[in-house]
């Protein structure tokens, strides 16, 4: 039985080897796309895409040194740091996202980790946003087991915490937080019973083997993340990765397709970087098994295509959103 058949036969596998994943990644492109499409159809409606909207609830001034990130206080990107937004401002933005078709709001904070009093404040906010009929996701940095449990008890559905790249390349990108610390937070989120959103970034100067290593790290977590965001680096002036070598679009699509094949039941989110992608590239990503995007004009701090361009693209492709309120 080949690696791909084993993936389907026994349900999602967590014992992938890097060599198996590399082999899938390097298949002739039409073969790779075929496998990805076959698997995608087995578990999802390939004409549907889920929309999440990002909301930066605490922007900039972050003590971490992530080389890609405009919000790190280590880089001079000209971004103005803010305090945690108040409850009303968050609720208003969440309502707008819902009315534009989003089914989930992902609230991001530029923290290394939240303080316990932040968690108390956020508990009420989670209840408010859920009250709008939205799923909730937060990305706040590292969590202790108790903090993860408190967020779960407040009703938080998803927690986003990325591995970002392969264990080998990681040290070239971030020095203030270890890979193991990321794995520990992911374990706390799982143990608390929340759904996990975990992925990474392509386009930071990593090798193909690093991309395979990242997918391997994700696919060998004790349980596959329910949601796997694949970001194309948004190059921001003032960050050390401002001029990183650009990734060929086909190579990016390979990362999406490989993720789809090895994590068949996960939502694969075409995340940051869509602003710079052609319609054709995004269409290939959907054909390769991506089934979720961030909607709206802004990611956390950088531009995103916005509803007009997205609705035109999805209409051209004959694809539908799962938006409860309105179809984009
Ligand atoms: N501060 C929290 C943390 O890092 O754990 C949460 C927010 S952080 C902005 C969430 C993720 O956004 C990062 O892990 C990274 O994958 C992604 N990201 C940040 N800057 C990016 C960029 N310039 N291009 C693409 N993805 C980026
Ligand atoms: C993820 O993987 N991508 C999103 C979300 N999780 C939090 C963030 C992308 C941020 C892109 C840079 C910015 O807008 O600041
Ligand atoms: Fe801070 Fe998160 Fe940006 Fe890293 S990615 S600098 S932790 S906001």
mmCIF file of C-alpha atoms and ligand atoms in Angstrom:
data_model
loop_
_atom_site.group_PDB
_atom_site.id
_atom_site.type_symbol
_atom_site.label_atom_id
_atom_site.label_comp_id
_atom_site.label_asym_id
_atom_site.label_seq_id
_atom_site.Cartn_x
_atom_site.Cartn_y
_atom_site.Cartn_z
ATOM 1 C CA UNK A 1 0.000 0.000 0.000
ATOM 2 C CA UNK A 2 1.461 3.420 -0.856
ATOM 3 C CA UNK A 3 1.776 6.265 1.629
ATOM 4 C CA UNK A 4 -1.304 7.992 0.294
ATOM 5 C CA UNK A 5 -3.529 4.924 0.536
ATOM 6 C CA UNK A 6 -2.342 4.358 4.101
ATOM 7 C CA UNK A 7 -3.392 7.895 4.918
ATOM 8 C CA UNK A 8 -6.942 7.075 3.937
ATOM 9 C CA UNK A 9 -7.123 3.472 5.067
ATOM 10 C CA UNK A 10 -6.413 3.981 8.737
ATOM 11 C CA UNK A 11 -7.904 7.436 9.202
ATOM 12 C CA UNK A 12 -5.579 10.381 9.820
ATOM 13 C CA UNK A 13 -2.012 9.167 10.411
ATOM 14 C CA UNK A 14 0.424 10.666 12.882
ATOM 15 C CA UNK A 15 3.311 8.382 11.951
ATOM 16 C CA UNK A 16 4.338 9.983 8.674
ATOM 17 C CA UNK A 17 8.032 9.894 7.915
ATOM 18 C CA UNK A 18 9.746 12.870 6.363
ATOM 19 C CA UNK A 19 10.783 10.706 3.405
ATOM 20 C CA UNK A 20 7.142 9.797 2.692
ATOM 21 C CA UNK A 21 6.083 13.422 2.842
ATOM 22 C CA UNK A 22 8.996 14.508 0.652
ATOM 23 C CA UNK A 23 7.985 11.908 -1.922
ATOM 24 C CA UNK A 24 4.442 13.262 -2.032
ATOM 25 C CA UNK A 25 5.710 16.853 -2.179
ATOM 26 C CA UNK A 26 8.011 16.082 -5.120
ATOM 27 C CA UNK A 27 5.468 14.173 -7.233
ATOM 28 C CA UNK A 28 4.956 15.453 -10.762
ATOM 29 C CA UNK A 29 2.668 18.455 -10.218
ATOM 30 C CA UNK A 30 -0.397 16.960 -11.973
ATOM 31 C CA UNK A 31 -0.070 13.782 -9.869
ATOM 32 C CA UNK A 32 0.243 15.757 -6.649
ATOM 33 C CA UNK A 33 -2.800 17.828 -7.544
ATOM 34 C CA UNK A 34 -4.772 14.698 -8.430
ATOM 35 C CA UNK A 35 -4.044 13.062 -5.051
ATOM 36 C CA UNK A 36 -4.817 16.265 -3.188
ATOM 37 C CA UNK A 37 -8.114 16.658 -5.032
ATOM 38 C CA UNK A 38 -9.118 13.060 -4.485
ATOM 39 C CA UNK A 39 -8.512 13.338 -0.757
ATOM 40 C CA UNK A 40 -10.144 16.741 -0.530
ATOM 41 C CA UNK A 41 -13.338 15.436 -2.130
ATOM 42 C CA UNK A 42 -13.511 12.530 0.235
ATOM 43 C CA UNK A 43 -13.870 14.745 3.278
ATOM 44 C CA UNK A 44 -15.007 18.149 1.993
ATOM 45 C CA UNK A 45 -17.177 19.823 -0.607
ATOM 46 C CA UNK A 46 -14.492 21.193 -2.955
ATOM 47 C CA UNK A 47 -16.685 24.108 -4.007
ATOM 48 C CA UNK A 48 -16.921 25.545 -0.487
ATOM 49 C CA UNK A 49 -14.578 27.817 1.357
ATOM 50 C CA UNK A 50 -14.827 28.847 4.994
ATOM 51 C CA UNK A 51 -14.221 32.471 5.991
ATOM 52 C CA UNK A 52 -12.545 33.661 9.156
ATOM 53 C CA UNK A 53 -11.879 37.289 9.922
ATOM 54 C CA UNK A 54 -8.851 38.486 11.839
ATOM 55 C CA UNK A 55 -9.081 41.171 14.432
ATOM 56 C CA UNK A 56 -5.980 42.633 16.043
ATOM 57 C CA UNK A 57 -7.103 43.240 19.616
ATOM 58 C CA UNK A 58 -3.644 44.309 20.833
ATOM 59 C CA UNK A 59 -1.236 45.552 18.203
ATOM 60 C CA UNK A 60 2.572 45.955 18.120
ATOM 61 C CA UNK A 61 5.240 46.399 20.762
ATOM 62 C CA UNK A 62 5.752 42.631 21.072
ATOM 63 C CA UNK A 63 8.818 41.498 23.067
ATOM 64 C CA UNK A 64 9.410 38.481 20.789
ATOM 65 C CA UNK A 65 11.911 38.751 17.934
ATOM 66 C CA UNK A 66 10.127 36.776 15.156
ATOM 67 C CA UNK A 67 12.029 37.896 12.045
ATOM 68 C CA UNK A 68 8.929 37.942 9.835
ATOM 69 C CA UNK A 69 6.714 39.976 12.108
ATOM 70 C CA UNK A 70 5.870 43.670 11.780
ATOM 71 C CA UNK A 71 4.653 43.689 15.401
ATOM 72 C CA UNK A 72 7.958 42.802 17.041
ATOM 73 C CA UNK A 73 9.475 45.608 19.131
ATOM 74 C CA UNK A 74 12.869 44.383 17.853
ATOM 75 C CA UNK A 75 12.138 45.763 14.377
ATOM 76 C CA UNK A 76 11.479 49.314 13.316
ATOM 77 C CA UNK A 77 8.441 49.004 11.073
ATOM 78 C CA UNK A 78 6.779 52.252 12.075
ATOM 79 C CA UNK A 79 3.809 50.392 13.552
ATOM 80 C CA UNK A 80 2.100 52.163 16.457
ATOM 81 C CA UNK A 81 1.658 49.936 19.506
ATOM 82 C CA UNK A 82 -1.784 49.889 21.127
ATOM 83 C CA UNK A 83 -3.283 48.577 24.378
ATOM 84 C CA UNK A 84 -5.882 45.808 24.452
ATOM 85 C CA UNK A 85 -9.002 47.064 22.631
ATOM 86 C CA UNK A 86 -12.058 47.546 24.769
ATOM 87 C CA UNK A 87 -14.982 45.173 24.779
ATOM 88 C CA UNK A 88 -17.318 47.373 22.732
ATOM 89 C CA UNK A 89 -14.782 47.970 19.957
ATOM 90 C CA UNK A 90 -14.190 44.225 19.644
ATOM 91 C CA UNK A 91 -17.893 43.458 19.595
ATOM 92 C CA UNK A 92 -18.559 46.057 16.900
ATOM 93 C CA UNK A 93 -15.788 44.682 14.681
ATOM 94 C CA UNK A 94 -16.992 41.106 15.227
ATOM 95 C CA UNK A 95 -20.544 42.070 14.232
ATOM 96 C CA UNK A 96 -19.246 43.660 11.021
ATOM 97 C CA UNK A 97 -17.267 40.506 10.209
ATOM 98 C CA UNK A 98 -20.349 38.356 10.738
ATOM 99 C CA UNK A 99 -22.439 40.608 8.514
ATOM 100 C CA UNK A 100 -19.824 40.184 5.773
ATOM 101 C CA UNK A 101 -20.119 36.405 5.867
ATOM 102 C CA UNK A 102 -17.424 35.315 8.324
ATOM 103 C CA UNK A 103 -18.290 32.342 10.515
ATOM 104 C CA UNK A 104 -15.305 32.710 12.818
ATOM 105 C CA UNK A 105 -13.454 35.637 14.299
ATOM 106 C CA UNK A 106 -9.804 35.176 15.173
ATOM 107 C CA UNK A 107 -8.612 37.704 17.740
ATOM 108 C CA UNK A 108 -4.856 38.236 17.800
ATOM 109 C CA UNK A 109 -2.675 39.906 20.405
ATOM 110 C CA UNK A 110 1.006 40.824 20.057
ATOM 111 C CA UNK A 111 2.044 39.226 23.301
ATOM 112 C CA UNK A 112 4.713 36.729 24.270
ATOM 113 C CA UNK A 113 2.050 35.327 26.582
ATOM 114 C CA UNK A 114 -1.055 36.804 28.215
ATOM 115 C CA UNK A 115 -1.188 37.807 31.885
ATOM 116 C CA UNK A 116 -3.824 36.175 34.047
ATOM 117 C CA UNK A 117 -5.741 39.462 34.244
ATOM 118 C CA UNK A 118 -5.817 39.566 30.421
ATOM 119 C CA UNK A 119 -7.409 36.128 30.404
ATOM 120 C CA UNK A 120 -10.088 37.341 32.833
ATOM 121 C CA UNK A 121 -10.832 40.336 30.575
ATOM 122 C CA UNK A 122 -10.932 38.138 27.460
ATOM 123 C CA UNK A 123 -13.387 35.692 29.021
ATOM 124 C CA UNK A 124 -16.211 38.205 28.820
ATOM 125 C CA UNK A 125 -15.249 39.103 25.259
ATOM 126 C CA UNK A 126 -15.420 35.455 24.169
ATOM 127 C CA UNK A 127 -18.975 35.238 25.511
ATOM 128 C CA UNK A 128 -19.978 38.446 23.698
ATOM 129 C CA UNK A 129 -18.593 37.284 20.337
ATOM 130 C CA UNK A 130 -20.171 33.852 20.653
ATOM 131 C CA UNK A 131 -23.437 35.598 21.430
ATOM 132 C CA UNK A 132 -23.324 36.959 17.856
ATOM 133 C CA UNK A 133 -23.449 33.378 16.586
ATOM 134 C CA UNK A 134 -19.766 33.339 15.651
ATOM 135 C CA UNK A 135 -17.104 30.761 16.349
ATOM 136 C CA UNK A 136 -14.226 32.203 18.339
ATOM 137 C CA UNK A 137 -10.491 31.812 17.903
ATOM 138 C CA UNK A 138 -7.682 33.574 19.720
ATOM 139 C CA UNK A 139 -3.950 33.811 19.225
ATOM 140 C CA UNK A 140 -2.284 35.344 22.257
ATOM 141 C CA UNK A 141 1.141 33.698 22.409
ATOM 142 C CA UNK A 142 2.217 31.023 24.878
ATOM 143 C CA UNK A 143 -0.347 29.686 27.358
ATOM 144 C CA UNK A 144 -0.001 27.801 30.618
ATOM 145 C CA UNK A 145 -2.269 24.815 31.167
ATOM 146 C CA UNK A 146 -4.431 26.859 33.543
ATOM 147 C CA UNK A 147 -4.809 29.718 31.063
ATOM 148 C CA UNK A 148 -5.795 27.312 28.292
ATOM 149 C CA UNK A 149 -8.400 25.774 30.584
ATOM 150 C CA UNK A 150 -9.757 29.206 31.548
ATOM 151 C CA UNK A 151 -10.150 30.148 27.876
ATOM 152 C CA UNK A 152 -11.888 26.861 27.144
ATOM 153 C CA UNK A 153 -14.199 27.346 30.124
ATOM 154 C CA UNK A 154 -15.127 30.782 28.747
ATOM 155 C CA UNK A 155 -16.217 29.076 25.520
ATOM 156 C CA UNK A 156 -13.221 29.674 23.223
ATOM 157 C CA UNK A 157 -13.515 27.276 20.270
ATOM 158 C CA UNK A 158 -10.064 27.497 18.614
ATOM 159 C CA UNK A 159 -6.593 28.554 19.633
ATOM 160 C CA UNK A 160 -4.030 29.506 16.967
ATOM 161 C CA UNK A 161 -0.396 28.876 17.730
ATOM 162 C CA UNK A 162 1.927 28.173 14.810
ATOM 163 C CA UNK A 163 5.048 26.053 14.553
ATOM 164 C CA UNK A 164 5.956 28.442 11.715
ATOM 165 C CA UNK A 165 8.712 26.344 10.075
ATOM 166 C CA UNK A 166 10.855 23.212 10.456
ATOM 167 C CA UNK A 167 12.643 22.583 13.775
ATOM 168 C CA UNK A 168 15.991 23.081 11.935
ATOM 169 C CA UNK A 169 15.175 26.425 10.347
ATOM 170 C CA UNK A 170 13.318 27.772 13.372
ATOM 171 C CA UNK A 171 16.445 29.119 15.114
ATOM 172 C CA UNK A 172 17.188 31.309 12.102
ATOM 173 C CA UNK A 173 13.836 33.046 12.527
ATOM 174 C CA UNK A 174 13.090 33.282 16.249
ATOM 175 C CA UNK A 175 15.452 33.317 19.214
ATOM 176 C CA UNK A 176 13.202 34.427 22.072
ATOM 177 C CA UNK A 177 10.914 31.358 22.092
ATOM 178 C CA UNK A 178 11.842 27.730 21.476
ATOM 179 C CA UNK A 179 10.148 25.152 19.280
ATOM 180 C CA UNK A 180 9.566 23.060 22.402
ATOM 181 C CA UNK A 181 7.771 25.963 24.093
ATOM 182 C CA UNK A 182 5.444 26.091 21.094
ATOM 183 C CA UNK A 183 4.802 22.366 21.342
ATOM 184 C CA UNK A 184 4.090 22.765 25.071
ATOM 185 C CA UNK A 185 1.461 25.446 24.398
ATOM 186 C CA UNK A 186 -0.138 23.253 21.737
ATOM 187 C CA UNK A 187 -0.329 20.419 24.265
ATOM 188 C CA UNK A 188 -2.013 22.709 26.815
ATOM 189 C CA UNK A 189 -4.558 23.794 24.210
ATOM 190 C CA UNK A 190 -5.304 20.172 23.272
ATOM 191 C CA UNK A 191 -5.510 19.033 26.876
ATOM 192 C CA UNK A 192 -7.976 21.815 27.630
ATOM 193 C CA UNK A 193 -10.209 20.441 24.858
ATOM 194 C CA UNK A 194 -10.017 23.327 22.404
ATOM 195 C CA UNK A 195 -9.620 22.874 18.662
ATOM 196 C CA UNK A 196 -6.105 23.561 17.453
ATOM 197 C CA UNK A 197 -5.197 25.938 14.630
ATOM 198 C CA UNK A 198 -1.535 25.454 13.799
ATOM 199 C CA UNK A 199 0.496 26.042 10.663
ATOM 200 C CA UNK A 200 3.387 28.076 9.398
ATOM 201 C CA UNK A 201 4.975 30.399 6.885
ATOM 202 C CA UNK A 202 6.483 29.802 3.459
ATOM 203 C CA UNK A 203 8.912 32.281 1.896
ATOM 204 C CA UNK A 204 11.339 33.005 4.715
ATOM 205 C CA UNK A 205 14.382 31.676 2.824
ATOM 206 C CA UNK A 206 13.762 28.084 3.914
ATOM 207 C CA UNK A 207 14.630 25.066 1.745
ATOM 208 C CA UNK A 208 12.138 22.582 0.310
ATOM 209 C CA UNK A 209 13.291 20.161 3.021
ATOM 210 C CA UNK A 210 12.333 22.777 5.648
ATOM 211 C CA UNK A 211 8.837 23.021 4.168
ATOM 212 C CA UNK A 212 8.563 19.246 4.287
ATOM 213 C CA UNK A 213 9.919 19.345 7.857
ATOM 214 C CA UNK A 214 7.252 21.856 8.849
ATOM 215 C CA UNK A 215 4.454 19.722 7.368
ATOM 216 C CA UNK A 216 5.985 16.685 9.068
ATOM 217 C CA UNK A 217 6.013 18.470 12.451
ATOM 218 C CA UNK A 218 2.325 19.389 12.003
ATOM 219 C CA UNK A 219 1.246 15.961 10.767
ATOM 220 C CA UNK A 220 3.010 14.090 13.582
ATOM 221 C CA UNK A 221 1.435 16.056 16.426
ATOM 222 C CA UNK A 222 -0.514 13.590 18.605
ATOM 223 C CA UNK A 223 -3.653 14.745 16.750
ATOM 224 C CA UNK A 224 -3.724 16.726 13.510
ATOM 225 C CA UNK A 225 -4.665 20.385 13.999
ATOM 226 C CA UNK A 226 -8.291 20.952 13.001
ATOM 227 C CA UNK A 227 -7.077 23.961 11.077
ATOM 228 C CA UNK A 228 -3.737 24.427 9.296
ATOM 229 C CA UNK A 229 -2.960 27.992 8.201
ATOM 230 C CA UNK A 230 -0.341 28.171 5.456
ATOM 231 C CA UNK A 231 0.959 31.741 5.234
ATOM 232 C CA UNK A 232 3.002 33.195 2.407
ATOM 233 C CA UNK A 233 5.394 35.652 4.021
ATOM 234 C CA UNK A 234 4.145 39.227 3.812
ATOM 235 C CA UNK A 235 7.363 41.166 3.476
ATOM 236 C CA UNK A 236 7.278 44.223 5.700
ATOM 237 C CA UNK A 237 9.866 47.002 5.515
ATOM 238 C CA UNK A 238 11.976 47.126 8.640
ATOM 239 C CA UNK A 239 11.761 43.382 9.361
ATOM 240 C CA UNK A 240 14.867 41.240 8.769
ATOM 241 C CA UNK A 241 12.955 39.208 6.148
ATOM 242 C CA UNK A 242 11.994 42.292 4.198
ATOM 243 C CA UNK A 243 13.947 41.104 1.137
ATOM 244 C CA UNK A 244 13.740 37.293 1.469
ATOM 245 C CA UNK A 245 13.842 35.379 -1.837
ATOM 246 C CA UNK A 246 10.344 35.047 -3.262
ATOM 247 C CA UNK A 247 8.819 31.592 -3.506
ATOM 248 C CA UNK A 248 7.643 30.399 -6.900
ATOM 249 C CA UNK A 249 3.834 30.154 -6.878
ATOM 250 C CA UNK A 250 3.953 26.479 -7.921
ATOM 251 C CA UNK A 251 6.204 25.693 -4.957
ATOM 252 C CA UNK A 252 3.704 27.377 -2.649
ATOM 253 C CA UNK A 253 0.873 25.314 -4.162
ATOM 254 C CA UNK A 254 2.947 22.185 -3.519
ATOM 255 C CA UNK A 255 3.033 23.083 0.197
ATOM 256 C CA UNK A 256 -0.761 23.419 0.223
ATOM 257 C CA UNK A 257 -1.334 20.176 -1.704
ATOM 258 C CA UNK A 258 1.081 18.195 0.470
ATOM 259 C CA UNK A 259 -0.596 19.495 3.628
ATOM 260 C CA UNK A 260 -3.965 18.432 2.224
ATOM 261 C CA UNK A 261 -2.726 14.909 1.435
ATOM 262 C CA UNK A 262 -1.070 14.214 4.790
ATOM 263 C CA UNK A 263 -3.730 15.921 6.960
ATOM 264 C CA UNK A 264 -6.868 14.852 5.064
ATOM 265 C CA UNK A 265 -9.502 15.993 7.552
ATOM 266 C CA UNK A 266 -7.948 19.326 8.509
ATOM 267 C CA UNK A 267 -9.141 22.648 7.156
ATOM 268 C CA UNK A 268 -6.185 23.996 5.180
ATOM 269 C CA UNK A 269 -6.272 27.791 5.295
ATOM 270 C CA UNK A 270 -4.781 29.887 2.528
ATOM 271 C CA UNK A 271 -3.722 32.568 4.996
ATOM 272 C CA UNK A 272 -1.416 35.589 4.790
ATOM 273 C CA UNK A 273 -0.022 36.668 1.434
ATOM 274 C CA UNK A 274 -3.166 36.563 -0.728
ATOM 275 C CA UNK A 275 -2.921 40.284 -1.439
ATOM 276 C CA UNK A 276 0.099 39.565 -3.638
ATOM 277 C CA UNK A 277 -1.299 36.407 -5.265
ATOM 278 C CA UNK A 278 -2.897 36.325 -8.675
ATOM 279 C CA UNK A 279 -6.411 34.926 -9.066
ATOM 280 C CA UNK A 280 -4.858 31.973 -10.892
ATOM 281 C CA UNK A 281 -2.544 31.183 -7.992
ATOM 282 C CA UNK A 282 -5.393 31.296 -5.498
ATOM 283 C CA UNK A 283 -7.494 29.104 -7.793
ATOM 284 C CA UNK A 284 -4.665 26.555 -7.863
ATOM 285 C CA UNK A 285 -4.491 26.662 -4.066
ATOM 286 C CA UNK A 286 -8.219 25.875 -3.865
ATOM 287 C CA UNK A 287 -7.765 23.108 -6.430
ATOM 288 C CA UNK A 288 -4.934 21.773 -4.256
ATOM 289 C CA UNK A 289 -7.236 21.485 -1.239
ATOM 290 C CA UNK A 290 -7.193 24.845 0.521
ATOM 291 C CA UNK A 291 -10.694 25.356 1.901
ATOM 292 C CA UNK A 292 -10.525 28.377 4.132
ATOM 293 C CA UNK A 293 -9.343 31.987 3.827
ATOM 294 C CA UNK A 294 -9.181 35.122 5.926
ATOM 295 C CA UNK A 295 -11.777 37.628 4.738
ATOM 296 C CA UNK A 296 -11.671 41.397 5.072
ATOM 297 C CA UNK A 297 -9.332 44.186 4.061
ATOM 298 C CA UNK A 298 -6.777 43.594 6.788
ATOM 299 C CA UNK A 299 -5.020 40.597 8.287
ATOM 300 C CA UNK A 300 -3.656 41.729 11.665
ATOM 301 C CA UNK A 301 -1.636 44.717 10.479
ATOM 302 C CA UNK A 302 -1.103 44.113 6.737
ATOM 303 C CA UNK A 303 -3.512 44.320 3.767
ATOM 304 C CA UNK A 304 -5.765 41.466 2.614
ATOM 305 C CA UNK A 305 -7.802 41.429 -0.642
ATOM 306 C CA UNK A 306 -11.126 42.488 0.907
ATOM 307 C CA UNK A 307 -14.671 41.371 0.186
ATOM 308 C CA UNK A 308 -15.054 42.875 -3.300
ATOM 309 C CA UNK A 309 -12.054 41.126 -4.822
ATOM 310 C CA UNK A 310 -12.809 37.888 -2.964
ATOM 311 C CA UNK A 311 -16.448 37.793 -3.992
ATOM 312 C CA UNK A 312 -15.486 38.422 -7.622
ATOM 313 C CA UNK A 313 -12.920 35.627 -7.514
ATOM 314 C CA UNK A 314 -15.204 33.118 -5.811
ATOM 315 C CA UNK A 315 -18.027 33.947 -8.225
ATOM 316 C CA UNK A 316 -15.691 33.427 -11.194
ATOM 317 C CA UNK A 317 -14.663 30.069 -9.739
ATOM 318 C CA UNK A 318 -18.265 29.092 -8.970
ATOM 319 C CA UNK A 319 -17.331 28.575 -5.341
ATOM 320 C CA UNK A 320 -19.486 29.288 -2.307
ATOM 321 C CA UNK A 321 -18.696 30.385 1.204
ATOM 322 C CA UNK A 322 -20.144 28.710 4.269
ATOM 323 C CA UNK A 323 -21.125 32.151 5.582
ATOM 324 C CA UNK A 324 -24.300 32.019 7.617
ATOM 325 C CA UNK A 325 -25.281 35.637 7.078
ATOM 326 C CA UNK A 326 -24.698 36.246 3.395
ATOM 327 C CA UNK A 327 -22.823 34.732 0.508
ATOM 328 C CA UNK A 328 -19.838 36.890 -0.310
HETATM 329 N N1 LIG B 1 1.745 36.805 19.099
HETATM 330 C C1 LIG B 1 1.128 35.546 18.935
HETATM 331 C C2 LIG B 1 2.121 34.474 18.540
HETATM 332 O O1 LIG B 1 2.979 34.717 17.708
HETATM 333 O O2 LIG B 1 2.016 33.391 19.089
HETATM 334 C C3 LIG B 1 -0.024 35.562 17.947
HETATM 335 C C4 LIG B 1 -0.026 36.465 16.727
HETATM 336 S S1 LIG B 1 1.170 36.101 15.480
HETATM 337 C C5 LIG B 1 1.026 37.538 14.477
HETATM 338 C C6 LIG B 1 0.439 34.775 14.564
HETATM 339 C C7 LIG B 1 1.128 34.245 13.360
HETATM 340 O O3 LIG B 1 1.069 35.160 12.286
HETATM 341 C C8 LIG B 1 2.607 33.931 13.450
HETATM 342 O O4 LIG B 1 2.862 32.724 14.099
HETATM 343 C C9 LIG B 1 2.987 33.846 11.981
HETATM 344 O O5 LIG B 1 2.831 32.524 11.492
HETATM 345 C C10 LIG B 1 1.989 34.773 11.302
HETATM 346 N N2 LIG B 1 2.661 35.962 10.744
HETATM 347 C C11 LIG B 1 3.126 37.024 11.430
HETATM 348 N N3 LIG B 1 3.705 37.919 10.611
HETATM 349 C C12 LIG B 1 3.603 37.412 9.359
HETATM 350 C C13 LIG B 1 4.029 37.864 8.073
HETATM 351 N N4 LIG B 1 4.683 39.004 7.923
HETATM 352 N N5 LIG B 1 3.750 37.091 7.005
HETATM 353 C C14 LIG B 1 3.097 35.922 7.161
HETATM 354 N N6 LIG B 1 2.680 35.442 8.349
HETATM 355 C C15 LIG B 1 2.933 36.169 9.441
HETATM 356 C C1 LIG B 2 -1.948 32.769 10.960
HETATM 357 O O1 LIG B 2 -1.349 31.699 10.737
HETATM 358 N N1 LIG B 2 -1.950 33.822 10.148
HETATM 359 C C2 LIG B 2 -2.689 34.919 10.725
HETATM 360 C C3 LIG B 2 -3.287 34.268 11.995
HETATM 361 N N2 LIG B 2 -2.662 32.989 12.035
HETATM 362 C C4 LIG B 2 -3.211 34.964 13.286
HETATM 363 C C5 LIG B 2 -1.856 36.147 10.943
HETATM 364 C C6 LIG B 2 -1.171 36.646 9.708
HETATM 365 C C7 LIG B 2 -0.477 37.915 10.048
HETATM 366 C C8 LIG B 2 0.176 38.561 8.857
HETATM 367 C C9 LIG B 2 0.932 39.771 9.221
HETATM 368 C C10 LIG B 2 0.104 40.895 9.778
HETATM 369 O O2 LIG B 2 -0.953 41.254 9.211
HETATM 370 O O3 LIG B 2 0.518 41.494 10.776
HETATM 371 FE FE1 LIG B 3 5.031 38.788 18.705
HETATM 372 FE FE2 LIG B 3 3.495 36.937 17.572
HETATM 373 FE FE3 LIG B 3 4.731 38.820 16.080
HETATM 374 FE FE4 LIG B 3 6.174 36.899 17.193
HETATM 375 S S1 LIG B 3 4.572 36.626 15.655
HETATM 376 S S2 LIG B 3 6.647 39.105 17.211
HETATM 377 S S3 LIG B 3 5.075 36.584 19.112
HETATM 378 S S4 LIG B 3 3.132 39.162 17.584
#
